[in-house]
Structure formats: structure tokens, C-alpha cells
């Protein structure tokens, strides 16, 4: 119901609940970071005393899926989850404290989709995506010495997804899906100043193939492209006059992921 609802054709009514536990293994090391404050604001250079940090802790990530077969040719799908989100805690006096000291970023995404059977070999799907985000970031100001740069905000916005599944033969199924980028406008505060800031989450294109080697054994392969370059520069602007108070320079690159798997049916219903 999330990745490619076109594959829901033929699935009976069902509800699925799940949870993943994610524990990133990340260490961040200083490579000469510093902040030079403007002379008109007192000048000076800020350099943290700690040159490395391991900021990430493990988090459970729940998800839920619902499938309802309207009839033989139409299936409704609903997926709820948190595809993006993280929290980190670098602690005080870290070298990057003008960028991050502590961050809590949460997303909640709900997708409602309709899959339709076009023929005995081809299914398609369309869906509406509702995405809400919350950001709570604690840092020092990168423009004013010894000032609080804490940023808090939230947003709700919408995207879409489309998918297709085709069976060129009785033993092979191929599919592809596209999930659009969602561009948020965070409304919140920087310190005590009301601000707005754009926040882009990536579009995703995925393609995969499933092939039956025998009546009991199937192999799978997929590739997924993530448009993370959309998350590049985020100007934080004062609401009253749209003056840019700070700019977050992320410079993310697009990424790819690949997967392969095999499934075999044993006796007594064990797969």
C-alpha cells in the first residue's frame, strides 16, 4: 500500500501493523569548523571545544497498512508511517553548535491510493499523500555572538504517487512507481522571532522485478532513486518583512539503493 499500490490487485481485505528499530552508527568529526561573527555585532570567532560526537540513538518506527478490495478490478489501500525523521544530541560546546546541538525532527505520512486492473497483465495505481512535519532544533546563532538560535516549526503539505505493474509472462512481474517531492513551509520561531522556512523532502522513483524460478521459488530485485538534492538550501526568513535571518546549507546529493531477495515455499505453509 506504500511503495506500489498497483500490486494490490488480487490481495484480499487485510490490516497489517509493523515496527522497525533503527540505530544509525554515525560519528561526526571536526575538519576545521568555525563561525566568524560580523564586526558590527561584536566580532569574534566561535570554535567548540569538542571535535567529535556520536549524536544518534536508536528509535522505533511504526507503520500500518489497510487493504480493501472494492471489487475484482479496484482495490483501495491506506498506508500510515514515518518515512523520514531523526533525532540527534551532540551535547554542549560541540564544534558544530552553530548548526546543531540537539534536533528532533518528526514526520507522519498517510497515503490513500486506488489500484485498478486494466487487463489480465497490467495494473495501475494513483494516490494522494498527506505529510506533516515537526522540527525542534537547538543551536547557537550563526550570526549573533552568544545568542540562542533555537528553531521550532511545523507544516502540513500534500503530494501524489503513481504506479504500474505488468506481467510480460506467467513467471515474471515488473513494476515501477513514483512518489512526488513534498515542499513544506515551516511556520515557527527562531529564538523568539516568528519565522518561515522552506523544507523539501525528496521525490522517489522505484522499479523492481519478480521472477518465479519454480512453483516454490521466487527471486526479487529492485532499485530506488531518492531526489535528496532538493534538500539543499533553506533560508530562514522573518515573517514580518521576509528578511533572511539565517541560511541552512545542506548540500545533499541524490542517492540510490538496490535490493535482491529470494523466497522459497517449504512444506506446511512455511515460506
PDB file of C-alpha atoms in Angstrom, residues 83-84 201-207 222-231 250-258:
ATOM      1  CA  UNK A  83       9.301   7.565   6.252  1.00  0.00           C
ATOM      2  CA  UNK A  84      11.513  10.454   7.389  1.00  0.00           C
ATOM      3  CA  UNK A 201      11.568  16.179   1.196  1.00  0.00           C
ATOM      4  CA  UNK A 202      12.650  14.088  -1.806  1.00  0.00           C
ATOM      5  CA  UNK A 203      10.756  12.548  -4.674  1.00  0.00           C
ATOM      6  CA  UNK A 204      11.285   8.799  -5.069  1.00  0.00           C
ATOM      7  CA  UNK A 205      11.347   6.617  -8.178  1.00  0.00           C
ATOM      8  CA  UNK A 206      11.437   2.837  -7.772  1.00  0.00           C
ATOM      9  CA  UNK A 207      11.482  -0.098 -10.179  1.00  0.00           C
ATOM     10  CA  UNK A 222      14.704  -3.602  -7.135  1.00  0.00           C
ATOM     11  CA  UNK A 223      16.378  -0.213  -7.486  1.00  0.00           C
ATOM     12  CA  UNK A 224      15.222   3.050  -5.882  1.00  0.00           C
ATOM     13  CA  UNK A 225      16.307   6.632  -6.617  1.00  0.00           C
ATOM     14  CA  UNK A 226      15.890   9.364  -3.985  1.00  0.00           C
ATOM     15  CA  UNK A 227      15.957  13.034  -5.012  1.00  0.00           C
ATOM     16  CA  UNK A 228      17.756  14.332  -1.942  1.00  0.00           C
ATOM     17  CA  UNK A 229      19.351  17.201  -3.896  1.00  0.00           C
ATOM     18  CA  UNK A 230      16.066  19.045  -3.271  1.00  0.00           C
ATOM     19  CA  UNK A 231      17.220  19.380   0.352  1.00  0.00           C
ATOM     20  CA  UNK A 250      22.764  21.150   3.496  1.00  0.00           C
ATOM     21  CA  UNK A 251      24.103  20.290   0.019  1.00  0.00           C
ATOM     22  CA  UNK A 252      22.598  16.796  -0.051  1.00  0.00           C
ATOM     23  CA  UNK A 253      23.216  14.547  -3.071  1.00  0.00           C
ATOM     24  CA  UNK A 254      20.730  12.267  -4.798  1.00  0.00           C
ATOM     25  CA  UNK A 255      21.081   8.644  -3.684  1.00  0.00           C
ATOM     26  CA  UNK A 256      20.350   5.141  -4.971  1.00  0.00           C
ATOM     27  CA  UNK A 257      19.534   1.925  -3.158  1.00  0.00           C
ATOM     28  CA  UNK A 258      19.458  -1.623  -4.521  1.00  0.00           C
TER      29      UNK A 258
END
